[in-house]
mmCIF file of C-alpha atoms and ligand atoms in Angstrom:
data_model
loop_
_atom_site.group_PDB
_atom_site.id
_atom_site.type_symbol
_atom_site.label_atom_id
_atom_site.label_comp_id
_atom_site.label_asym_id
_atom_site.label_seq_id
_atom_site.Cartn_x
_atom_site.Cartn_y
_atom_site.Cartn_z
ATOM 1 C CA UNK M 1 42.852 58.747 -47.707
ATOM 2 C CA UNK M 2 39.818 59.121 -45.712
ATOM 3 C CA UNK M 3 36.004 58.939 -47.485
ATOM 4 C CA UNK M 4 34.793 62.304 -48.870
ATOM 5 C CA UNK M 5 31.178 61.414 -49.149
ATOM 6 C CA UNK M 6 28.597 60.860 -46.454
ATOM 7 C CA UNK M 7 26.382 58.070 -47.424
ATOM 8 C CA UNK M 8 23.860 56.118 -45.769
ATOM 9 C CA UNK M 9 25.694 52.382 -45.754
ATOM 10 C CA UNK M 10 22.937 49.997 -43.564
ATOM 11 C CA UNK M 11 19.648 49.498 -45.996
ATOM 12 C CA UNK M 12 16.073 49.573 -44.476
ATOM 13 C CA UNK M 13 14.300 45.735 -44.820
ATOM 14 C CA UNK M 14 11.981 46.468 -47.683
ATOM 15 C CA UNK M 15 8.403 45.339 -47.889
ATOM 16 C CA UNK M 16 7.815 42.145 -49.304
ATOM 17 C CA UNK M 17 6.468 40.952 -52.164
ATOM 18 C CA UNK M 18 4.973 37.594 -51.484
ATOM 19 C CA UNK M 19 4.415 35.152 -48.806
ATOM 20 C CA UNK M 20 7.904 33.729 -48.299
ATOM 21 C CA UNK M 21 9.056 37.191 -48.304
ATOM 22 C CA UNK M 22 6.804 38.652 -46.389
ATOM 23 C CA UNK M 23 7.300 35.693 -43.464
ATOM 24 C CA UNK M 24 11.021 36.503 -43.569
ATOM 25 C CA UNK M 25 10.627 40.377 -43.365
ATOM 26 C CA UNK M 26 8.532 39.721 -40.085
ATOM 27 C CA UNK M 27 10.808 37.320 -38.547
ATOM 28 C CA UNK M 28 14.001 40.074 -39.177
ATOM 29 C CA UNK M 29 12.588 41.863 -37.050
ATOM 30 C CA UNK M 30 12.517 39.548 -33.920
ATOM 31 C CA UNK M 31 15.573 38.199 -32.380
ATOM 32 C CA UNK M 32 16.627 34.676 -33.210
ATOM 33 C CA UNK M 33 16.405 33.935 -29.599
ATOM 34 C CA UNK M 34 12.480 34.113 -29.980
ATOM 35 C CA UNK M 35 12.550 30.988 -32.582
ATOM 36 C CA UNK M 36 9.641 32.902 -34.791
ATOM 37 C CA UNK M 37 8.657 30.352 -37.009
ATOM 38 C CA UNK M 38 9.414 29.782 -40.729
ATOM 39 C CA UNK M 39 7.668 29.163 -43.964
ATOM 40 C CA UNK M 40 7.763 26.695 -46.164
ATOM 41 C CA UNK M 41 9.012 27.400 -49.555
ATOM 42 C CA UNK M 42 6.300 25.586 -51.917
ATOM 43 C CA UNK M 43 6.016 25.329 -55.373
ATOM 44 C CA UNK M 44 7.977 28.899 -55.584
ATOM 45 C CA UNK M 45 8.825 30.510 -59.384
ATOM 46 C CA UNK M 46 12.214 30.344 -59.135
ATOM 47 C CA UNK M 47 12.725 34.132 -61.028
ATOM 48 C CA UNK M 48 9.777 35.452 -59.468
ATOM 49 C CA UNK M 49 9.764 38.488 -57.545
ATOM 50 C CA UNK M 50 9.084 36.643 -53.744
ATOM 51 C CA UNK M 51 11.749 34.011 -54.042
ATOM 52 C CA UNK M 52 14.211 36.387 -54.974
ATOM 53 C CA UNK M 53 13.492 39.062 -52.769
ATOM 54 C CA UNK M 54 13.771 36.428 -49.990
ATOM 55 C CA UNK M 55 17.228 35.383 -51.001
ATOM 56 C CA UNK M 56 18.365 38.630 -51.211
ATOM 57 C CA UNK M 57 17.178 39.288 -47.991
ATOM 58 C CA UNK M 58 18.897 36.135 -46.478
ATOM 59 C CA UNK M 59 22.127 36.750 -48.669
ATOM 60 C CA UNK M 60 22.576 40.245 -47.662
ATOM 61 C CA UNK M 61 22.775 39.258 -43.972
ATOM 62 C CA UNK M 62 26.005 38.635 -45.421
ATOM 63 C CA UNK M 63 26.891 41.892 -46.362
ATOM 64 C CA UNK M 64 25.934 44.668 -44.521
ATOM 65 C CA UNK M 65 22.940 43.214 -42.954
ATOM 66 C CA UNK M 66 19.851 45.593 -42.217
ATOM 67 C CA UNK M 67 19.286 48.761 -39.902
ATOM 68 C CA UNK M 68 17.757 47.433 -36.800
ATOM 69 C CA UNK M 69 18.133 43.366 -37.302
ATOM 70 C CA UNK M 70 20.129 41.239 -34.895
ATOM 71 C CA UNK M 71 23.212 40.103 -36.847
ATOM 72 C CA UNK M 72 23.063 37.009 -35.234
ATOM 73 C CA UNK M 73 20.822 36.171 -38.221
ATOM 74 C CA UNK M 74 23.143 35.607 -39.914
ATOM 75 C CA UNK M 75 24.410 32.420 -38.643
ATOM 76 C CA UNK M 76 21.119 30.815 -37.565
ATOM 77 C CA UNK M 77 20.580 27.380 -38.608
ATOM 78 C CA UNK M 78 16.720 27.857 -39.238
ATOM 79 C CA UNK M 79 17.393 31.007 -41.036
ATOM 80 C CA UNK M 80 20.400 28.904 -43.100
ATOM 81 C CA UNK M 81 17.414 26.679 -43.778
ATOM 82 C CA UNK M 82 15.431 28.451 -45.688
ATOM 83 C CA UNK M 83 17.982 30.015 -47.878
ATOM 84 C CA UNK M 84 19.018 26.462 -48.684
ATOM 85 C CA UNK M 85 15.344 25.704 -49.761
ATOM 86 C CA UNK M 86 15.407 29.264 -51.866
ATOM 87 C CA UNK M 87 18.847 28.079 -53.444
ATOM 88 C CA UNK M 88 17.918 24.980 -54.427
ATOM 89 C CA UNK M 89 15.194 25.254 -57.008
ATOM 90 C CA UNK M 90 16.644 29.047 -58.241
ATOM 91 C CA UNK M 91 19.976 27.059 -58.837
ATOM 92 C CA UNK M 92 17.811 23.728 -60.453
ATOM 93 C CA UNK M 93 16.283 26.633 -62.514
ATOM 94 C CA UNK M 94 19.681 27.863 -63.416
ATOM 95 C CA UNK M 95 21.023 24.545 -64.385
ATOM 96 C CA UNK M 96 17.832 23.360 -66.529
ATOM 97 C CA UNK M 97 18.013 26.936 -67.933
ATOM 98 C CA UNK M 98 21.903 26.794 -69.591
ATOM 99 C CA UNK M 99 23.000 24.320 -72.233
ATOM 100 C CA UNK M 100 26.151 23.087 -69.858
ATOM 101 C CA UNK M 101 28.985 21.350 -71.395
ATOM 102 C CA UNK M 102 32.683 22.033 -70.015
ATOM 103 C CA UNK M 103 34.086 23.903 -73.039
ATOM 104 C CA UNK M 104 35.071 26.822 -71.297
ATOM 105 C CA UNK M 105 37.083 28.507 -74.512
ATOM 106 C CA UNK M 106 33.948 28.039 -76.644
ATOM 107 C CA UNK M 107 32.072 29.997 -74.136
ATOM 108 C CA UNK M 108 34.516 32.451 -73.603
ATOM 109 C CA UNK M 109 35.162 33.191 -77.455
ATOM 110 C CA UNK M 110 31.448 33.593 -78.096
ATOM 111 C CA UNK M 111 31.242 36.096 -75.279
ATOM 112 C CA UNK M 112 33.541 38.144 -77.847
ATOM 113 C CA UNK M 113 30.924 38.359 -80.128
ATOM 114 C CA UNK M 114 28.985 41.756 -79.845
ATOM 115 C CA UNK M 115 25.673 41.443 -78.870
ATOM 116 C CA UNK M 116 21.917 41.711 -81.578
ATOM 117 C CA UNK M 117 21.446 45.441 -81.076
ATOM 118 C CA UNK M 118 18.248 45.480 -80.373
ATOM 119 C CA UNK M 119 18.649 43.311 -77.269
ATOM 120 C CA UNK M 120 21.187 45.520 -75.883
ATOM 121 C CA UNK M 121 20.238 48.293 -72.976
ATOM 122 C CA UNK M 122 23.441 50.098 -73.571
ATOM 123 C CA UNK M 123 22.766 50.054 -77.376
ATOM 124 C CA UNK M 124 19.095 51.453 -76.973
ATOM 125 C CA UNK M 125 20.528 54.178 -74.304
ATOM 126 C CA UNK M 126 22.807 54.968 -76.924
ATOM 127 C CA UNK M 127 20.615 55.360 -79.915
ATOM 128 C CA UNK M 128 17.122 56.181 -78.498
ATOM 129 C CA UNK M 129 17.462 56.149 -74.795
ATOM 130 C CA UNK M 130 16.033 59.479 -72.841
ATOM 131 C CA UNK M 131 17.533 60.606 -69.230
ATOM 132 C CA UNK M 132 14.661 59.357 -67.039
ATOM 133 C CA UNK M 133 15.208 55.323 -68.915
ATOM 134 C CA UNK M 134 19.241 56.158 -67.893
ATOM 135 C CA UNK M 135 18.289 57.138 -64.749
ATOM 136 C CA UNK M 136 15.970 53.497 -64.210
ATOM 137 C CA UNK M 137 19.129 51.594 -65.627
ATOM 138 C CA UNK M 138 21.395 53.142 -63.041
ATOM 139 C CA UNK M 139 19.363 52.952 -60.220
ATOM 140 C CA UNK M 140 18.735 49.141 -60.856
ATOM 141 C CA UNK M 141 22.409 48.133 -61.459
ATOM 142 C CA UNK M 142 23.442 50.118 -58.281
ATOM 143 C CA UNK M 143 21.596 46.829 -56.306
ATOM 144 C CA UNK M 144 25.128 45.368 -57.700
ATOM 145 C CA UNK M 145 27.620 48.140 -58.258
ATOM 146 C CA UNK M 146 27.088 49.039 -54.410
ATOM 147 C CA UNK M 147 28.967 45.792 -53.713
ATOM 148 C CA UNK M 148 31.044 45.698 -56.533
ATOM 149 C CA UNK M 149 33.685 43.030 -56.476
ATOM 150 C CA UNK M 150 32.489 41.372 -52.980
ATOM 151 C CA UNK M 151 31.076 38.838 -53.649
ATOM 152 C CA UNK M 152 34.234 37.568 -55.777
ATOM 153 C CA UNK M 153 36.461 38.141 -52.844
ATOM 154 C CA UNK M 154 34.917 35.050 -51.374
ATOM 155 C CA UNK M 155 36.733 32.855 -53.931
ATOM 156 C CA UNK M 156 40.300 34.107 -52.772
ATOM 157 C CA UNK M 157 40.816 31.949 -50.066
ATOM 158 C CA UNK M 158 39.329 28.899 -52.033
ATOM 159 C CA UNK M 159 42.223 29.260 -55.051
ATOM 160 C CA UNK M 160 45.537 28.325 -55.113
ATOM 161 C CA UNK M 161 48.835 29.999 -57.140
ATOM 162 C CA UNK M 162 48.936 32.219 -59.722
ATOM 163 C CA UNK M 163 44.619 32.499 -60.672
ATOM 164 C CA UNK M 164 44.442 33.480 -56.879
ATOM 165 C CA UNK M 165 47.589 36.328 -57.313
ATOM 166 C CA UNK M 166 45.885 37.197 -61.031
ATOM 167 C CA UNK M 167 41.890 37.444 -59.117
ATOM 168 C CA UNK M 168 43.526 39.211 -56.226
ATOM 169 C CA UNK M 169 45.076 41.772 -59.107
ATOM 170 C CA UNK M 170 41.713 42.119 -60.568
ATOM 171 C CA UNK M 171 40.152 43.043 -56.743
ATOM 172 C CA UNK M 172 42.365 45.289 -56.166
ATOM 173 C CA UNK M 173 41.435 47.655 -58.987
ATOM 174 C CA UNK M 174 37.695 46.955 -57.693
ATOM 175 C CA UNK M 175 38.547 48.126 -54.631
ATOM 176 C CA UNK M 176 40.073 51.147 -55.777
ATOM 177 C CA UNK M 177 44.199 49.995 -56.037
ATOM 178 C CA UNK M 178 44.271 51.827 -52.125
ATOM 179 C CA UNK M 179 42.633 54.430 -52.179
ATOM 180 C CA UNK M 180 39.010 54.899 -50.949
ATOM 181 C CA UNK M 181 37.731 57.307 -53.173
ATOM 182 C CA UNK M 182 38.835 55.105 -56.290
ATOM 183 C CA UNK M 183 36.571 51.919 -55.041
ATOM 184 C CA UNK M 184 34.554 51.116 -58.215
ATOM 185 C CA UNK M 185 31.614 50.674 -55.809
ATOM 186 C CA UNK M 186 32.429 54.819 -54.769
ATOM 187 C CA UNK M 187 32.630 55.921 -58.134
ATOM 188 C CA UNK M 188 28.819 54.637 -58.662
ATOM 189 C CA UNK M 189 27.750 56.225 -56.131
ATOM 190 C CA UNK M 190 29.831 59.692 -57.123
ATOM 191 C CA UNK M 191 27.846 58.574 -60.439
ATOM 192 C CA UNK M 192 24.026 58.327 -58.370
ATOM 193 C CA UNK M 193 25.074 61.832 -56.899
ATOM 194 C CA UNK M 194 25.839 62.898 -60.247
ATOM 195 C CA UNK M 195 22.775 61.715 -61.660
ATOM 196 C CA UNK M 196 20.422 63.121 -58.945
ATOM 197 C CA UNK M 197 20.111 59.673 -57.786
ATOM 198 C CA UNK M 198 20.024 58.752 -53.875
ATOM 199 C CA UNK M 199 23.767 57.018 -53.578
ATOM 200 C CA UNK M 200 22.504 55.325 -49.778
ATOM 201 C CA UNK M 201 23.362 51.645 -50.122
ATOM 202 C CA UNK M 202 21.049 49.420 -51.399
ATOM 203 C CA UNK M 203 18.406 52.084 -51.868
ATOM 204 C CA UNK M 204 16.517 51.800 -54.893
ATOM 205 C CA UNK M 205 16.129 47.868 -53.298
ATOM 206 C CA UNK M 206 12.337 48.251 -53.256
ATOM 207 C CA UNK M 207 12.159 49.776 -56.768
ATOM 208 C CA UNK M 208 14.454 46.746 -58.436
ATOM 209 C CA UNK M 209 12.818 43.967 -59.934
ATOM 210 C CA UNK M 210 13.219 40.424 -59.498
ATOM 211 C CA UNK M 211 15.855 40.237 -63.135
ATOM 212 C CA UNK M 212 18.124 42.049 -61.815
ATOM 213 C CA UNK M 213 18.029 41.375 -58.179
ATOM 214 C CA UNK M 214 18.795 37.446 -59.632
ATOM 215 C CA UNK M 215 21.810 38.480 -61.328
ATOM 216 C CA UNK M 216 23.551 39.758 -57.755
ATOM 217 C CA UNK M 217 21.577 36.617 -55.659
ATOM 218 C CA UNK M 218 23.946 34.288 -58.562
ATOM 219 C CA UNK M 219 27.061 36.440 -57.265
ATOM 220 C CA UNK M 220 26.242 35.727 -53.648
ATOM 221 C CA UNK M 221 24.832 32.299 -54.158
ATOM 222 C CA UNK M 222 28.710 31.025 -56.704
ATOM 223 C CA UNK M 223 30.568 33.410 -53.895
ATOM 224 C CA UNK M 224 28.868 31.540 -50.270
ATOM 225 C CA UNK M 225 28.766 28.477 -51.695
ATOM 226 C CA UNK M 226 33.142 26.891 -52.141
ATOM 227 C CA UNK M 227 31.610 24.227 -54.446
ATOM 228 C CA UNK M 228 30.530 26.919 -56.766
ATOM 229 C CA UNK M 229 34.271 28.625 -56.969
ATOM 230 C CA UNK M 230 34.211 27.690 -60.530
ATOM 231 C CA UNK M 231 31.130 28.847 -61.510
ATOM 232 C CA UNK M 232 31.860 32.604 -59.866
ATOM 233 C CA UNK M 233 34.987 32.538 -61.567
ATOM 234 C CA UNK M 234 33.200 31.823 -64.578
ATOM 235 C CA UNK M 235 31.074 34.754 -63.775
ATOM 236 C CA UNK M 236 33.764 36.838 -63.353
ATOM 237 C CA UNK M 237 35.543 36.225 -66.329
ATOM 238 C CA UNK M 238 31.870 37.052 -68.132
ATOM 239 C CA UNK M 239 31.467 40.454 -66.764
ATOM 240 C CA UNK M 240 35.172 41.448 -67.380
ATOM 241 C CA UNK M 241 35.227 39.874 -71.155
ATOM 242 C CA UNK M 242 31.348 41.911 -71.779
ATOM 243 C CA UNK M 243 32.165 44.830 -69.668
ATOM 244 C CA UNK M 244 34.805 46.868 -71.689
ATOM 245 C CA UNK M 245 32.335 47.357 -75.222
ATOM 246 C CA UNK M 246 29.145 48.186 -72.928
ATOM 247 C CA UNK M 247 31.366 50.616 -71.158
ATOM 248 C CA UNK M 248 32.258 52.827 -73.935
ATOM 249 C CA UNK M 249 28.660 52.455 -75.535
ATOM 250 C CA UNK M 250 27.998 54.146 -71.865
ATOM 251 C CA UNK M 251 30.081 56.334 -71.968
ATOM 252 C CA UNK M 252 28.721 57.493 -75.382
ATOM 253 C CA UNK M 253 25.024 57.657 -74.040
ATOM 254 C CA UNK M 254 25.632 59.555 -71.174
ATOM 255 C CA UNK M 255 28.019 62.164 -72.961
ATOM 256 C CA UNK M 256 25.014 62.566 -75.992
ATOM 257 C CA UNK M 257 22.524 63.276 -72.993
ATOM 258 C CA UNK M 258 25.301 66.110 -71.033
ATOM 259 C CA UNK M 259 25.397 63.984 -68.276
ATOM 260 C CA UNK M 260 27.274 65.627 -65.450
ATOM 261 C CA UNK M 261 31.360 64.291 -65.368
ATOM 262 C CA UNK M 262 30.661 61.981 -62.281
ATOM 263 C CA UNK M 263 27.866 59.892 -64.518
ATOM 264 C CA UNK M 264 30.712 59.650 -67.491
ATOM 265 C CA UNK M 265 33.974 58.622 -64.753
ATOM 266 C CA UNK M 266 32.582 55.202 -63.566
ATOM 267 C CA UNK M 267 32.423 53.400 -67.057
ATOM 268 C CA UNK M 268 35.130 55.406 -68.646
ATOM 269 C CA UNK M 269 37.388 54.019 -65.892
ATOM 270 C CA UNK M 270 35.605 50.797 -66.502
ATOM 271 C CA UNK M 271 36.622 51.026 -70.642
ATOM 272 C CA UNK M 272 40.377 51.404 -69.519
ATOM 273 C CA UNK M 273 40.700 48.855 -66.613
ATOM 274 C CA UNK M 274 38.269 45.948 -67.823
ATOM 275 C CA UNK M 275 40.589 45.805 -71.093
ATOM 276 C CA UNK M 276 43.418 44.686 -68.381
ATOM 277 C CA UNK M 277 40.938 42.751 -66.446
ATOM 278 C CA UNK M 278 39.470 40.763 -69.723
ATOM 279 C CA UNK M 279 43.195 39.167 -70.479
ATOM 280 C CA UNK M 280 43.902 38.844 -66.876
ATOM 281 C CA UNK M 281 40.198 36.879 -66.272
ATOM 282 C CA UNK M 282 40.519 34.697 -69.365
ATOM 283 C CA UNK M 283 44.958 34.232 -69.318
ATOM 284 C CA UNK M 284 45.727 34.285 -65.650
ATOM 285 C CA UNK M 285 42.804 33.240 -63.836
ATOM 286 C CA UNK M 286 40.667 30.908 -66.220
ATOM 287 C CA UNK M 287 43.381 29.288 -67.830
ATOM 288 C CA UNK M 288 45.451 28.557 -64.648
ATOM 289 C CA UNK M 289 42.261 27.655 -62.659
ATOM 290 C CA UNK M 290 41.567 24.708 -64.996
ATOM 291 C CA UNK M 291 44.710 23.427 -65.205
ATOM 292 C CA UNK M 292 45.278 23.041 -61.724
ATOM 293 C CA UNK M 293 41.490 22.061 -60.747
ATOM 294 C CA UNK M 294 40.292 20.888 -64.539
ATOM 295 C CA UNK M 295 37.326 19.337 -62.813
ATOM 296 C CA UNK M 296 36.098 22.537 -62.347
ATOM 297 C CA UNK M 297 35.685 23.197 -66.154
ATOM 298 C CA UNK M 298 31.505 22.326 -65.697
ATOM 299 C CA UNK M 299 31.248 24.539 -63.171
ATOM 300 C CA UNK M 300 33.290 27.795 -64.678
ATOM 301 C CA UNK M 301 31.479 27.249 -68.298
ATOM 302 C CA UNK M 302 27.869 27.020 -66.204
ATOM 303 C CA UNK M 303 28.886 30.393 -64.128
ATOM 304 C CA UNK M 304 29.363 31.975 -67.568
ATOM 305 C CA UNK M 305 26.232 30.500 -69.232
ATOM 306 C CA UNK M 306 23.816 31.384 -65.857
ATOM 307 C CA UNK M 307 25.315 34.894 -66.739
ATOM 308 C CA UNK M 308 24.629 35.470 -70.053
ATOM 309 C CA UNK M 309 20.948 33.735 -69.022
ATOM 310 C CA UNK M 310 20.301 36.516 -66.342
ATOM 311 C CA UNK M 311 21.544 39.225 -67.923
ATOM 312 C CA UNK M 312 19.547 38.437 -70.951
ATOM 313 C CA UNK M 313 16.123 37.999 -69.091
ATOM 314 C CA UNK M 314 17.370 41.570 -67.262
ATOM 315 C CA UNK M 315 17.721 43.283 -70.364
ATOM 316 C CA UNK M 316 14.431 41.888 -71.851
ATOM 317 C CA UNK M 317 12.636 43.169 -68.739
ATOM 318 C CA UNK M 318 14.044 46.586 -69.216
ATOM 319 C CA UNK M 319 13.362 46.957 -72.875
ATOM 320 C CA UNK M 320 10.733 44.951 -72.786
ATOM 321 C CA UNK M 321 9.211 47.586 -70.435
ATOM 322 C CA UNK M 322 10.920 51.054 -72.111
ATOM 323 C CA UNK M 323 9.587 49.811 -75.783
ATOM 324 C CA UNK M 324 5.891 49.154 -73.761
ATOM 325 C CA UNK M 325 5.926 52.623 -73.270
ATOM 326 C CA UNK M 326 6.442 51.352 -69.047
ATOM 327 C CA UNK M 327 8.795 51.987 -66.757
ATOM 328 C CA UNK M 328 11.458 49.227 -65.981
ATOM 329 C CA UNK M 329 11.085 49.852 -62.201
ATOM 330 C CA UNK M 330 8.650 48.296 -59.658
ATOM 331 C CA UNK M 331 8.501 51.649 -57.917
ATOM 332 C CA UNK M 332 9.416 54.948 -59.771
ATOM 333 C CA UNK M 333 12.506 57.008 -58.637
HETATM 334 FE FE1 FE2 K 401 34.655 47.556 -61.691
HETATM 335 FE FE1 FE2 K 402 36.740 45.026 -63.783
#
């Protein structure tokens, strides 16, 4: 079934927003063959808005790359470089951040716990949010929802037996069982449109801050990186498990605000599927993983912990702004 909607899909580099950044923006747009030279990454904050904008820039080579940059970047050693020296104190950040341990269950049965109210975005939509903080919310989590479920189809080839058949299961409702139109990744943009949102990919990049631009560098970073199979698993297993309750909550919000049909499909279909997806995560995947690789255990309890980390300083950005009387966004929509 062919695509209905005209989008734009290759993002514009964005300015920077720092000096790494900024160097990186300006060698994008020379050709590798040039050899422009590169900055050194020193004494960065490993949340702050330049390191991750660089990353994202370096990770999304990886994607769909940028309108008018060589995709040769992609491969370049120098270029490989740098990301490594932007991984490496984000992920020393990460690790320092999260209690670790390898007790995945324990992590996985506290994720069942509903989260303090007043800490959660969907709970504040819900009770007190207005149409122009939905509107922010959406436009930030489209940095990830445009790429919904890529960066976990890097772990298929790195799993054996029945986690990779159970993942694979879990992808293919991502990616819309077949059918185009049904990719979850389409319905958020049929949910932009809907909102009177721009649905080009990756286009509210410049407006997104650094929180939430970390939580989709993780997904790239666990997903690029085999040694970190675990850890996106682990991931994984967090969004599906914390996904189905902040669906409906959604769902509610955007139905008490008359939100067109298009803005209420993508997390109804999300209540339904990520109710399968939960058991399947934690039964199929999880469960098999760590009895085939149990050495992995570390890894798959830190993926969920670095989630729950992120996604907690993202949602105390956002109402940290909203109950400022600010908007969430570094540019307004
Ligand atoms: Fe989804
Ligand atoms: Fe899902």
């Amino acid at each position: 079934m062919a695509d209905s909607q005209a989008f734009a899909c290759t993002a514009v580099l964005p300015p920077p927003r720092g000096e790494v950044s900024a160097a990186l923006v300006e060698i994008l747009r020379r050709l590798p063959a040039e050899h422009p030279s590169f900055p050194d990454v020193v004494d960065p904050d490993p949340y702050g808005e330049d390191l991750q904008l660089a990353l994202h820039l370096c990770y999304e080579l990886h994607y769909h790359g940028f309108e008018a940059v060589d995709p040769a970047w992609e491969w370049d050693p120098e270029l490989l470089r740098l990301r490594a020296e932007l991984e490496r104190p984000f992920l020393d950040a990460l690790r320092g951040d999260v209690k670790g341990g390898e007790d995945v269950r324990e992590e996985l049965s506290r994720l069942l716990i509903e989260p303090i109210e007043a800490a959660d975005i969907s709970q504040y939509l819900l009770q007190e949010g207005d149409w122009a903080q939905l509107r922010e919310y959406l436009a930030q989590r489209s940095i990830y929802h445009h790429k919904e479920g890529d960066p976990h189809a890097w772990a298929i080839p790195r799993l054996f037996g029945q986690e990779k058949a159970s993942l694979v299961a879990v992808e293919f409702d991502e990616f819309g069982g077949g059918r185009g139109e049904r990719l979850h990744a389409q319905l958020f943009r049929d949910l932009l449109t809907g909102a009177g949102l721009d649905n080009g990919y990756l286009h509210y990049l410049d407006s997104t801050p650094a929180p939430m631009l970390a939580v989709v560098n993780m997904m790239s970073l666990f997903g690029l990186h085999r040694r970190w199979r675990g850890a996106l698993v682990g991931q994984l297993a967090n969004a599906e498990i914390t996904s189905s309750p902040s669906a409906r909550r959604m769902v509610e919000a955007l139905e008490k605000l008359n939100a067109p049909i298009e803005c209420v499909r993508f997390y109804a279909e999300h209540v339904e599927a990520d109710a399968v997806h939960e058991q399947v995560m934690r039964h199929d995947v999880v469960e098999n993983l760590l009895r085939h690789e149990p050495a992995l255990a570390e890894s798959v309890a830190f993926g969920i912990q670095a989630t729950n980390l992120l996604e907690d300083r993202f949602s105390a950005h956002v109402l940290g702004s909203w109950r400022a009387g600010q908007s969430s966004l570094r540019v307004t929509t």
